[in-house]
Amino acid sequence: MTTTTDLVPYEDALASYDPVMGLEVHVELGTRTKMFCGCSTELGQDANTQTCPTCLGLPGALPVVNATGVESAIKIGLALNCEIAEWCRFARKNYFYPDMPKNFQTSQYDEPIAFDGYLDVQLEDGETFRVQIERAHMEEDTGKSTHVGGATGRIHGASHSLLDYNRAGIPLIEIVTKPIEGAGERAPEVARAYVRELRELIRALGVSEARMEMGQMRCDVNLSLRPHGTEKFGTRSETKNVNSLRSVERAARFEIQRHAAVLDSGGTIVQETRHFHEDTGSTTSGRVKEEAEDYRYFPEPDLVPVAPSRAWVEEIRAGLPELPLARRTRLLAEWGITALDMQAILNAGALEPIVATIEAGADAASARKWWMGELARSANESGTSPDELAITPAEVARVTELVAKGDLNDKLARQVIEGVLAGEGTPDEVVDRRGLKVVSDEGALTTAVEEAIAGNPGVAGKIRGGKVAAAGALVGAVMKATRGQADAARVKELILEKLGVGEG
Ligand code: ADP
Ligand code: MG
Ligand code: ZN
């Protein structure tokens, strides 16, 4: 299939049009059991071993609401500054698809549990952009189809399909933004920043691990353009199931360029769903979008309404943890760093390791230095994130402690870290095994200094004559002789002492 899509250069598109975006994010909750039955949600089990009459939609089976699912939904709603419904119902969204054995999805329609909120998100330059939230509602996931026999693994060309209902009925929260206007050329960046902030929020609430690469969080990107100076929204396209932060940004950018090309040539945008392709960064047409009435929504008769008492809602509110943006703002002030520094820490995935290292006793500056330097480099080289490295925050804290005590200098500390990463043991074990201690034995140092002076009479003469800067060469000689294990500042003092010059 080679359909080429006309695109307008990004800057040209923005010169003529304003983008309007809507983001729909699905989050799989980390509850132990499914939303409406007692089946386990554990991942990686054999196909169809976590099913029962309820999640298979067998006749006569009755659903029961998972209280933890409702509590998680309320937590998310409160953290998004939403109102929490005093009374709401589930609804049946009717459609046929083989991965959904009930022939309807239990969802919420006109009575979401949470509505009318907002989330402040931070852009790369530290500026804040407020995204208005329309609603957050509860629903359930579908099963998983595997298409077999074709070359591409897609349904086209497959000889048959396998169905696994283990995922069917796992609780989902769908979070829908109001139309995002006024972001201009930064719209794709806002989309990415929003999904990232939402992911951090979900993780901080402890309601899901929100791992996008595992499908625990996925985003639909709605996008339309309108000519500058006009009010009316254009027709939107909806790019489904985008599953990485980078892809969210690229999908929005691509759609802006594609819409502009269609509109510039006098064409009209069809309202449709589209698929994003990681390899090319492009989208292709999916299906023409159903209207809500096609789903024949009606209130779910088998479930009682959800009516969370105000006392319970306030109890949940009081128990919310410090939220990510507030926490980052606090840490930024405590550490005395800039918004850009913080952004770099986030991009490196180093925030949690740094915080944990400080909690383990390191000072903030040292914790940042190691995680953003040596360890970020290691993570990068091995293609992992810093928190997956074979060194714990406590071990990094121990290294900073050894440096602070003067037992290690930076160069030795790097070797210790290298040893820990290579599986040679704890920092103390690596120090012992590799013999990496700063030589602080004055006798040994004095001998090394005397040898350096004797071996470099020319340099020594210059220093005696007052050229203190020349001492660097002798310090270098001593460091070499001690294999980098001397305290360089102390070595310099000893050299000046021996040659009878005072510093400064
Ligand atoms: P559906 O469930 O059919 O996808 P929704 O009404 O839930 O439709 O809207 C999807 C998202 O798209 C929402 O975030 C909404 O704010 C946004 N949206 C609606 N109309 C437009 C438009 N013309 N352009 C861009 N985004 C839009
Ligand atoms: Mg949608
Ligand atoms: Zn079940």
Coordinates of C-alpha atoms and ligand atoms in Angstrom, one line a residue:
M1 CA 0.0 0.0 0.0
T2 CA 1.7 3.2 -1.1
T3 CA -0.6 6.1 -0.8
T4 CA 1.2 9.4 -0.7
T5 CA -0.2 12.2 1.3
D6 CA 0.3 15.8 0.4
L7 CA 1.8 17.9 3.2
V8 CA 2.3 21.6 3.6
P9 CA 5.5 22.7 5.4
Y10 CA 4.8 23.2 9.1
E11 CA 5.5 26.9 9.2
D12 CA 3.3 27.5 6.2
A13 CA 0.4 25.6 7.7
L14 CA 0.7 27.7 10.9
A15 CA 0.9 30.9 8.9
S16 CA -2.6 30.3 7.6
Y17 CA -4.4 28.2 10.2
D18 CA -4.9 27.8 14.0
P19 CA -4.9 24.2 15.2
V20 CA -7.6 23.1 17.6
M21 CA -6.9 19.8 19.5
G22 CA -8.8 17.4 21.6
L23 CA -7.0 14.6 23.5
E24 CA -8.7 11.4 24.7
V25 CA -6.5 9.4 27.0
H26 CA -7.4 5.8 28.1
V27 CA -5.7 4.6 31.3
E28 CA -5.9 1.0 32.4
L29 CA -6.2 0.9 36.2
G30 CA -3.9 -1.3 38.2
T31 CA -6.7 -2.9 40.3
R32 CA -6.2 -6.5 41.3
T33 CA -9.5 -7.6 39.7
K34 CA -11.6 -6.5 36.7
M35 CA -14.2 -3.7 36.8
F36 CA -17.3 -5.8 36.9
C37 CA -16.2 -9.3 38.0
G38 CA -13.6 -11.0 40.3
C39 CA -11.3 -12.1 37.5
S40 CA -7.6 -11.4 38.0
T41 CA -6.0 -8.6 35.9
E42 CA -2.5 -10.0 36.1
L43 CA -0.6 -9.7 32.8
G44 CA 1.2 -12.4 30.9
Q45 CA -1.0 -15.3 31.8
D46 CA -2.2 -18.0 29.3
A47 CA -4.9 -16.8 27.0
N48 CA -8.5 -17.0 28.3
T49 CA -7.5 -18.2 31.8
Q50 CA -8.8 -15.1 33.4
T51 CA -12.4 -15.1 32.4
C52 CA -15.8 -15.9 33.9
P53 CA -19.4 -15.8 32.7
T54 CA -19.6 -12.0 33.5
C55 CA -16.7 -10.8 31.4
L56 CA -17.5 -13.4 28.7
G57 CA -21.0 -12.0 28.5
L58 CA -22.8 -15.3 29.1
P59 CA -26.5 -15.2 29.5
G60 CA -27.7 -14.5 33.1
A61 CA -24.3 -13.3 34.4
L62 CA -24.6 -10.2 36.5
P63 CA -21.9 -7.5 36.9
V64 CA -20.8 -5.9 40.2
V65 CA -18.9 -2.6 40.3
N66 CA -15.3 -2.7 41.6
A67 CA -15.1 -0.2 44.5
T68 CA -11.4 0.3 44.0
G69 CA -12.1 1.2 40.4
V70 CA -14.5 3.9 41.5
E71 CA -12.1 5.2 44.1
S72 CA -9.3 5.4 41.5
A73 CA -11.7 7.3 39.1
I74 CA -12.5 9.8 41.9
K75 CA -8.8 10.2 42.7
I76 CA -8.1 11.0 39.1
G77 CA -11.0 13.4 38.9
L78 CA -10.0 15.3 42.0
A79 CA -6.4 15.5 40.9
L80 CA -7.6 17.0 37.6
N81 CA -9.6 19.6 39.5
C82 CA -12.9 18.1 38.4
E83 CA -16.3 18.1 40.0
I84 CA -17.3 14.7 41.2
A85 CA -20.8 13.5 40.3
E86 CA -23.2 13.0 43.3
W87 CA -25.0 10.3 41.3
C88 CA -24.1 8.8 38.0
R89 CA -24.8 5.6 36.0
F90 CA -23.0 3.3 33.7
A91 CA -24.3 3.1 30.1
R92 CA -24.2 0.4 27.4
K93 CA -22.3 1.4 24.3
N94 CA -23.7 -1.1 21.7
Y95 CA -21.6 -2.4 18.9
F96 CA -20.4 -5.7 17.6
Y97 CA -16.7 -6.6 17.5
P98 CA -15.3 -10.1 18.2
D99 CA -12.9 -8.8 20.9
M100 CA -16.0 -7.8 23.0
P101 CA -18.1 -10.8 23.8
K102 CA -21.0 -8.9 25.4
N103 CA -21.7 -7.0 22.2
F104 CA -21.7 -3.8 24.2
Q105 CA -19.1 -2.0 26.2
T106 CA -20.0 -0.9 29.7
S107 CA -19.1 2.7 29.8
Q108 CA -20.4 6.1 30.9
Y109 CA -22.1 8.4 28.5
D110 CA -23.9 11.6 29.6
E111 CA -23.3 11.0 33.4
P112 CA -19.5 10.8 33.8
I113 CA -18.1 10.4 37.4
A114 CA -15.9 13.5 37.0
F115 CA -16.2 16.6 34.8
D116 CA -15.2 20.2 34.3
G117 CA -11.6 20.3 35.5
Y118 CA -8.2 21.4 34.2
L119 CA -4.6 20.3 34.2
D120 CA -1.6 22.7 34.1
V121 CA 1.2 21.4 32.0
Q122 CA 4.7 22.6 31.6
L123 CA 6.4 23.2 28.3
E124 CA 10.0 22.7 27.5
D125 CA 10.9 26.3 28.3
G126 CA 9.2 26.1 31.7
E127 CA 6.1 28.0 30.7
T128 CA 2.7 26.6 31.9
F129 CA -0.3 25.9 29.7
R130 CA -3.7 25.1 31.1
V131 CA -5.6 22.3 29.5
Q132 CA -9.3 22.2 30.3
I133 CA -10.8 18.8 31.1
E134 CA -14.2 17.9 29.8
R135 CA -14.7 14.7 31.7
A136 CA -13.2 11.5 33.1
H137 CA -15.4 8.5 33.0
M138 CA -15.2 4.8 33.8
E139 CA -15.4 2.0 31.3
E140 CA -13.8 -1.4 30.5
D141 CA -11.2 -2.7 28.2
T142 CA -11.8 -5.1 25.3
G143 CA -10.1 -8.4 24.7
K144 CA -7.1 -8.8 22.4
S145 CA -7.2 -10.2 18.8
T146 CA -4.2 -11.8 17.1
H147 CA -4.5 -12.1 13.3
V148 CA -2.6 -15.1 12.0
G149 CA -1.4 -16.2 8.6
G150 CA -0.8 -12.9 6.9
A151 CA 2.5 -11.2 6.3
T152 CA 1.8 -8.1 8.3
G153 CA 0.0 -9.4 11.4
R154 CA -3.0 -7.3 10.3
I155 CA -6.5 -8.5 9.7
H156 CA -6.1 -8.0 5.9
G157 CA -4.5 -11.2 4.5
A158 CA -4.9 -13.2 7.7
S159 CA -6.2 -16.7 7.5
H160 CA -7.7 -16.7 11.0
S161 CA -7.8 -14.7 14.2
L162 CA -7.2 -15.7 17.8
L163 CA -9.1 -14.1 20.7
D164 CA -7.9 -13.6 24.2
Y165 CA -10.4 -12.3 26.7
N166 CA -8.1 -11.9 29.7
R167 CA -8.0 -8.1 29.1
A168 CA -11.8 -7.9 28.5
G169 CA -13.3 -6.1 31.5
I170 CA -10.1 -4.5 32.9
P171 CA -11.1 -1.1 34.2
L172 CA -10.3 1.9 32.1
I173 CA -10.6 5.6 32.8
E174 CA -11.1 7.8 29.8
I175 CA -10.0 11.4 30.2
V176 CA -11.3 13.8 27.6
T177 CA -10.1 17.4 27.2
K178 CA -12.2 20.3 26.0
P179 CA -11.0 21.7 22.7
I180 CA -7.5 23.0 23.2
E181 CA -7.3 26.4 21.5
G182 CA -4.6 29.1 21.5
A183 CA -1.5 26.8 21.5
G184 CA -0.6 27.8 17.9
E185 CA 2.6 26.4 16.7
R186 CA 3.2 24.8 20.1
A187 CA 0.1 22.6 19.8
P188 CA 2.1 19.4 19.2
E189 CA 4.3 20.2 22.1
V190 CA 1.3 20.9 24.3
A191 CA -0.1 17.5 23.3
R192 CA 3.0 15.8 24.4
A193 CA 3.4 17.8 27.6
Y194 CA -0.2 17.1 28.5
V195 CA 0.1 13.3 28.1
R196 CA 3.3 13.3 30.0
E197 CA 1.9 15.4 32.9
L198 CA -1.1 13.1 33.0
R199 CA 1.1 10.1 33.1
E200 CA 3.1 11.5 36.0
L201 CA -0.1 12.3 37.8
I202 CA -1.6 8.8 37.3
R203 CA 1.6 7.3 38.6
A204 CA 1.8 9.7 41.6
L205 CA -1.8 8.7 42.5
G206 CA -0.7 5.1 42.4
V207 CA -3.7 4.0 40.3
S208 CA -1.8 2.7 37.4
E209 CA 1.8 2.3 36.2
A210 CA 0.6 4.0 33.0
R211 CA 3.3 2.4 30.8
M212 CA 2.5 3.5 27.3
E213 CA 4.7 0.9 25.7
M214 CA 2.6 -1.7 27.4
G215 CA -0.7 -0.2 26.3
Q216 CA -1.6 0.8 29.9
M217 CA -2.1 4.4 28.6
R218 CA -3.0 5.3 25.1
C219 CA -4.0 8.6 23.5
D220 CA -6.4 9.5 20.6
V221 CA -5.4 12.8 19.0
N222 CA -8.3 14.9 17.6
L223 CA -7.2 17.7 15.4
S224 CA -8.7 20.4 13.2
L225 CA -7.6 23.6 11.6
R226 CA -9.5 26.9 11.2
P227 CA -8.3 29.9 9.2
H228 CA -6.7 32.7 11.4
G229 CA -9.3 35.1 12.6
T230 CA -12.3 32.7 12.4
E231 CA -14.2 31.2 15.3
K232 CA -15.9 28.1 14.0
F233 CA -13.9 24.9 14.4
G234 CA -13.0 23.0 11.3
T235 CA -13.8 19.3 10.8
R236 CA -11.5 17.0 12.9
S237 CA -9.7 13.9 12.3
E238 CA -9.1 11.4 15.2
T239 CA -5.8 9.6 15.2
K240 CA -6.3 6.5 17.4
N241 CA -4.3 4.7 20.0
V242 CA -1.0 6.6 19.8
N243 CA 1.2 4.9 22.3
S244 CA 4.3 7.0 23.0
L245 CA 4.9 10.7 24.0
R246 CA 7.0 11.2 20.9
S247 CA 4.3 9.8 18.7
V248 CA 1.6 12.0 20.2
E249 CA 3.7 15.0 19.2
R250 CA 4.5 13.7 15.7
A251 CA 0.9 12.7 15.0
A252 CA -0.4 16.2 15.9
R253 CA 2.3 17.8 13.7
F254 CA 1.6 15.5 10.8
E255 CA -2.1 16.1 10.9
I256 CA -1.6 19.9 11.0
Q257 CA 0.5 19.6 7.8
R258 CA -2.0 17.2 6.1
H259 CA -5.1 19.2 7.0
A260 CA -3.4 22.4 5.7
A261 CA -2.7 20.7 2.4
V262 CA -6.3 19.5 2.0
L263 CA -7.7 22.9 2.9
D264 CA -5.2 24.9 0.7
S265 CA -6.2 22.8 -2.3
G266 CA -9.9 23.6 -1.7
G267 CA -10.7 20.1 -0.4
T268 CA -12.7 19.2 2.6
I269 CA -11.6 17.2 5.6
V270 CA -13.6 14.0 6.3
Q271 CA -14.4 13.2 9.9
E272 CA -12.7 9.9 10.3
T273 CA -10.4 7.9 12.5
R274 CA -6.8 7.5 11.4
H275 CA -3.9 5.2 12.3
F276 CA -0.4 6.5 13.2
H277 CA 2.6 4.7 11.8
E278 CA 5.8 4.9 14.0
D279 CA 8.1 4.1 11.1
T280 CA 7.1 6.9 8.8
G281 CA 5.6 9.3 11.3
S282 CA 2.5 9.5 9.1
T283 CA -1.2 8.7 9.5
T284 CA -3.5 6.8 7.2
S285 CA -7.3 6.7 7.0
G286 CA -9.1 4.2 9.3
R287 CA -12.9 4.2 9.2
V288 CA -15.5 6.9 8.9
K289 CA -16.4 7.9 12.4
E290 CA -19.6 6.7 13.9
E291 CA -21.9 9.3 15.4
A292 CA -22.9 8.8 19.1
E293 CA -26.4 7.8 18.1
D294 CA -25.1 4.8 16.2
Y295 CA -24.1 3.3 19.5
R296 CA -27.6 3.4 20.9
Y297 CA -26.4 4.3 24.4
F298 CA -28.8 3.5 27.2
P299 CA -28.4 3.3 31.0
E300 CA -27.0 -0.1 32.2
P301 CA -29.9 -1.9 33.8
D302 CA -27.8 -4.5 35.6
L303 CA -25.7 -2.0 37.7
V304 CA -26.8 0.2 40.5
P305 CA -26.0 3.9 40.1
V306 CA -22.7 5.2 41.6
A307 CA -23.5 7.7 44.3
P308 CA -20.3 8.6 46.2
S309 CA -21.0 10.3 49.5
R310 CA -19.5 13.8 49.9
A311 CA -17.8 12.5 53.0
W312 CA -16.0 9.8 51.0
V313 CA -15.0 12.2 48.3
E314 CA -13.5 14.6 50.9
E315 CA -11.7 11.7 52.6
I316 CA -10.2 10.8 49.2
R317 CA -9.3 14.4 48.5
A318 CA -7.5 14.7 51.9
G319 CA -5.5 11.6 51.1
L320 CA -4.2 12.8 47.7
P321 CA -0.4 12.9 47.5
E322 CA 1.5 16.0 46.5
L323 CA 0.9 16.3 42.7
P324 CA 3.7 16.2 40.2
L325 CA 3.8 19.8 39.1
A326 CA 3.6 21.1 42.6
R327 CA 6.3 18.7 43.7
R328 CA 8.6 19.7 40.8
T329 CA 8.1 23.4 41.6
R330 CA 9.0 22.7 45.2
L331 CA 12.1 20.6 44.4
L332 CA 13.2 23.2 41.8
A333 CA 13.2 25.9 44.6
E334 CA 14.8 23.6 47.2
W335 CA 17.6 22.6 44.8
G336 CA 18.1 26.1 43.4
I337 CA 17.9 25.0 39.8
T338 CA 16.2 26.4 36.7
A339 CA 13.1 25.2 34.9
L340 CA 15.4 24.1 32.0
D341 CA 17.5 22.1 34.5
M342 CA 14.3 20.4 35.7
Q343 CA 13.2 19.7 32.2
A344 CA 16.5 18.0 31.4
I345 CA 16.2 15.9 34.6
L346 CA 12.7 14.8 33.5
N347 CA 13.8 14.1 30.0
A348 CA 16.6 11.9 31.3
G349 CA 14.1 10.0 33.6
A350 CA 16.3 10.9 36.5
L351 CA 13.9 12.7 38.9
E352 CA 12.9 9.7 41.0
P353 CA 16.4 8.3 41.3
I354 CA 17.7 11.8 42.4
V355 CA 15.0 12.2 45.0
A356 CA 15.6 8.7 46.3
T357 CA 19.4 9.3 46.4
I358 CA 18.8 12.5 48.5
E359 CA 16.5 10.5 50.8
A360 CA 19.3 8.0 51.2
G361 CA 21.5 10.7 52.6
A362 CA 23.2 12.4 49.6
D363 CA 23.2 16.2 49.2
A364 CA 21.1 17.5 46.3
A365 CA 23.9 18.8 44.2
S366 CA 25.9 15.5 44.3
A367 CA 22.8 13.4 43.6
R368 CA 22.0 15.5 40.6
K369 CA 25.6 15.5 39.4
W370 CA 26.0 11.7 39.3
W371 CA 22.5 10.9 37.9
M372 CA 22.7 13.6 35.2
G373 CA 26.4 12.9 34.4
E374 CA 28.0 9.5 34.7
L375 CA 24.7 7.5 35.2
A376 CA 22.7 9.2 32.5
R377 CA 25.5 8.4 30.1
S378 CA 25.5 4.8 31.1
A379 CA 21.8 4.5 30.8
N380 CA 22.0 6.1 27.4
E381 CA 24.7 3.8 26.2
S382 CA 22.8 0.7 27.3
G383 CA 19.5 2.0 26.0
T384 CA 17.8 1.8 29.4
S385 CA 16.4 4.4 31.8
P386 CA 18.5 5.5 34.8
D387 CA 16.2 3.7 37.3
E388 CA 16.8 0.4 35.5
L389 CA 20.6 0.6 35.9
A390 CA 22.3 -1.9 38.2
I391 CA 23.0 0.6 40.9
T392 CA 20.6 1.7 43.6
P393 CA 20.0 5.2 44.9
A394 CA 21.4 4.1 48.3
E395 CA 24.6 2.9 46.5
V396 CA 24.9 6.3 44.7
A397 CA 24.4 8.0 48.1
R398 CA 27.2 5.9 49.6
V399 CA 29.6 6.9 46.8
T400 CA 28.8 10.6 47.5
E401 CA 29.4 10.0 51.2
L402 CA 32.9 8.5 50.4
V403 CA 33.7 11.5 48.3
A404 CA 32.5 13.9 51.0
K405 CA 34.7 12.1 53.6
G406 CA 37.7 12.4 51.2
D407 CA 38.1 8.7 50.8
L408 CA 37.4 9.0 47.1
N409 CA 37.9 11.8 44.6
D410 CA 35.7 12.2 41.5
K411 CA 37.9 10.1 39.3
L412 CA 38.0 7.2 41.7
A413 CA 34.2 7.6 42.4
R414 CA 33.6 7.1 38.6
Q415 CA 35.6 3.9 38.8
V416 CA 33.6 2.7 41.8
I417 CA 30.3 3.4 40.0
E418 CA 31.6 1.6 36.9
G419 CA 32.4 -1.4 39.2
V420 CA 29.0 -1.4 40.8
L421 CA 27.3 -1.2 37.3
A422 CA 29.5 -4.1 36.2
G423 CA 28.2 -6.2 39.0
E424 CA 31.3 -6.2 41.2
G425 CA 29.4 -5.6 44.4
T426 CA 28.5 -2.6 46.6
P427 CA 30.6 0.6 46.5
D428 CA 32.6 -0.5 49.5
E429 CA 33.3 -3.9 48.0
V430 CA 34.4 -2.3 44.8
V431 CA 36.7 0.1 46.7
D432 CA 38.3 -2.9 48.5
R433 CA 38.6 -5.2 45.5
R434 CA 40.0 -2.6 43.1
G435 CA 42.0 -0.9 45.8
L436 CA 40.5 2.5 45.1
K437 CA 41.1 4.7 48.1
V438 CA 42.5 8.2 48.0
V439 CA 46.1 7.9 49.4
S440 CA 45.9 10.0 52.5
D441 CA 48.9 8.4 54.2
E442 CA 51.1 11.5 54.5
G443 CA 54.3 9.5 54.4
A444 CA 53.5 7.9 51.1
L445 CA 52.4 11.2 49.7
T446 CA 55.5 13.0 50.8
T447 CA 57.7 10.4 49.2
A448 CA 55.8 10.7 45.9
V449 CA 56.1 14.5 46.1
E450 CA 59.8 14.4 46.8
E451 CA 60.3 12.0 43.8
A452 CA 58.3 14.3 41.5
I453 CA 60.4 17.3 42.6
A454 CA 63.7 15.4 42.1
G455 CA 62.5 14.1 38.7
N456 CA 61.5 17.6 37.4
P457 CA 64.3 20.0 38.5
G458 CA 63.4 22.6 35.8
V459 CA 59.7 22.9 36.9
A460 CA 60.8 22.9 40.6
G461 CA 63.1 25.8 39.9
K462 CA 60.4 27.8 38.3
I463 CA 58.1 27.3 41.3
R464 CA 60.9 28.3 43.6
G465 CA 61.3 31.4 41.5
G466 CA 57.6 32.3 42.3
K467 CA 55.8 30.7 39.3
V468 CA 53.2 28.9 41.4
A469 CA 51.1 28.0 38.4
A470 CA 53.8 25.6 37.3
A471 CA 52.9 23.4 40.2
G472 CA 50.2 21.8 38.1
A473 CA 52.8 19.8 36.2
L474 CA 54.2 18.3 39.5
V475 CA 50.7 17.6 40.8
G476 CA 50.1 15.7 37.6
A477 CA 53.2 13.7 38.1
V478 CA 52.2 12.8 41.6
M479 CA 48.7 11.8 40.5
K480 CA 50.2 9.6 37.8
A481 CA 52.5 8.0 40.3
T482 CA 49.7 7.2 42.7
R483 CA 47.4 6.1 39.9
G484 CA 45.0 9.0 40.5
Q485 CA 44.5 8.0 44.1
A486 CA 46.0 11.1 45.8
D487 CA 44.0 14.1 47.0
A488 CA 45.1 16.7 44.4
A489 CA 44.6 19.7 46.7
R490 CA 46.8 18.1 49.5
V491 CA 49.5 17.2 46.9
K492 CA 49.7 20.8 45.8
E493 CA 50.0 22.1 49.4
L494 CA 52.8 19.6 50.0
I495 CA 54.7 20.6 46.8
L496 CA 54.5 24.4 47.7
E497 CA 55.5 23.6 51.3
K498 CA 58.6 21.6 50.2
L499 CA 59.7 24.3 47.7
G500 CA 59.2 27.0 50.4
V501 CA 56.5 29.0 48.6
G502 CA 53.2 30.1 50.1
E503 CA 50.1 30.2 48.0
G504 CA 48.6 33.5 46.8
Ligands
ADP1 P1 -15.8 11.2 20.3 O1 -16.0 10.4 21.5 O2 -16.7 10.9 19.2 O3 -14.4 11.1 19.8 P2 -15.9 13.7 21.7 O4 -17.0 14.6 21.7 O5 -15.6 12.9 23.0 O6 -16.0 12.7 20.5 O7 -14.6 14.6 21.3 C1 -13.4 14.1 21.1 C2 -12.3 15.2 21.5 O8 -12.1 16.1 20.4 C3 -12.6 16.0 22.7 O9 -11.4 16.2 23.4 C4 -13.1 17.3 22.1 O10 -12.8 18.4 22.9 C5 -12.3 17.4 20.8 N1 -13.0 18.1 19.7 C6 -14.3 18.2 19.4 N2 -14.5 18.9 18.3 C7 -13.3 19.2 17.8 C8 -12.8 19.9 16.6 N3 -13.6 20.4 15.7 N4 -11.5 20.0 16.5 C9 -10.6 19.5 17.4 N5 -11.0 18.9 18.5 C10 -12.3 18.7 18.7
MG2 MG -13.0 9.8 20.4
ZN3 ZN -14.6 -12.2 34.7

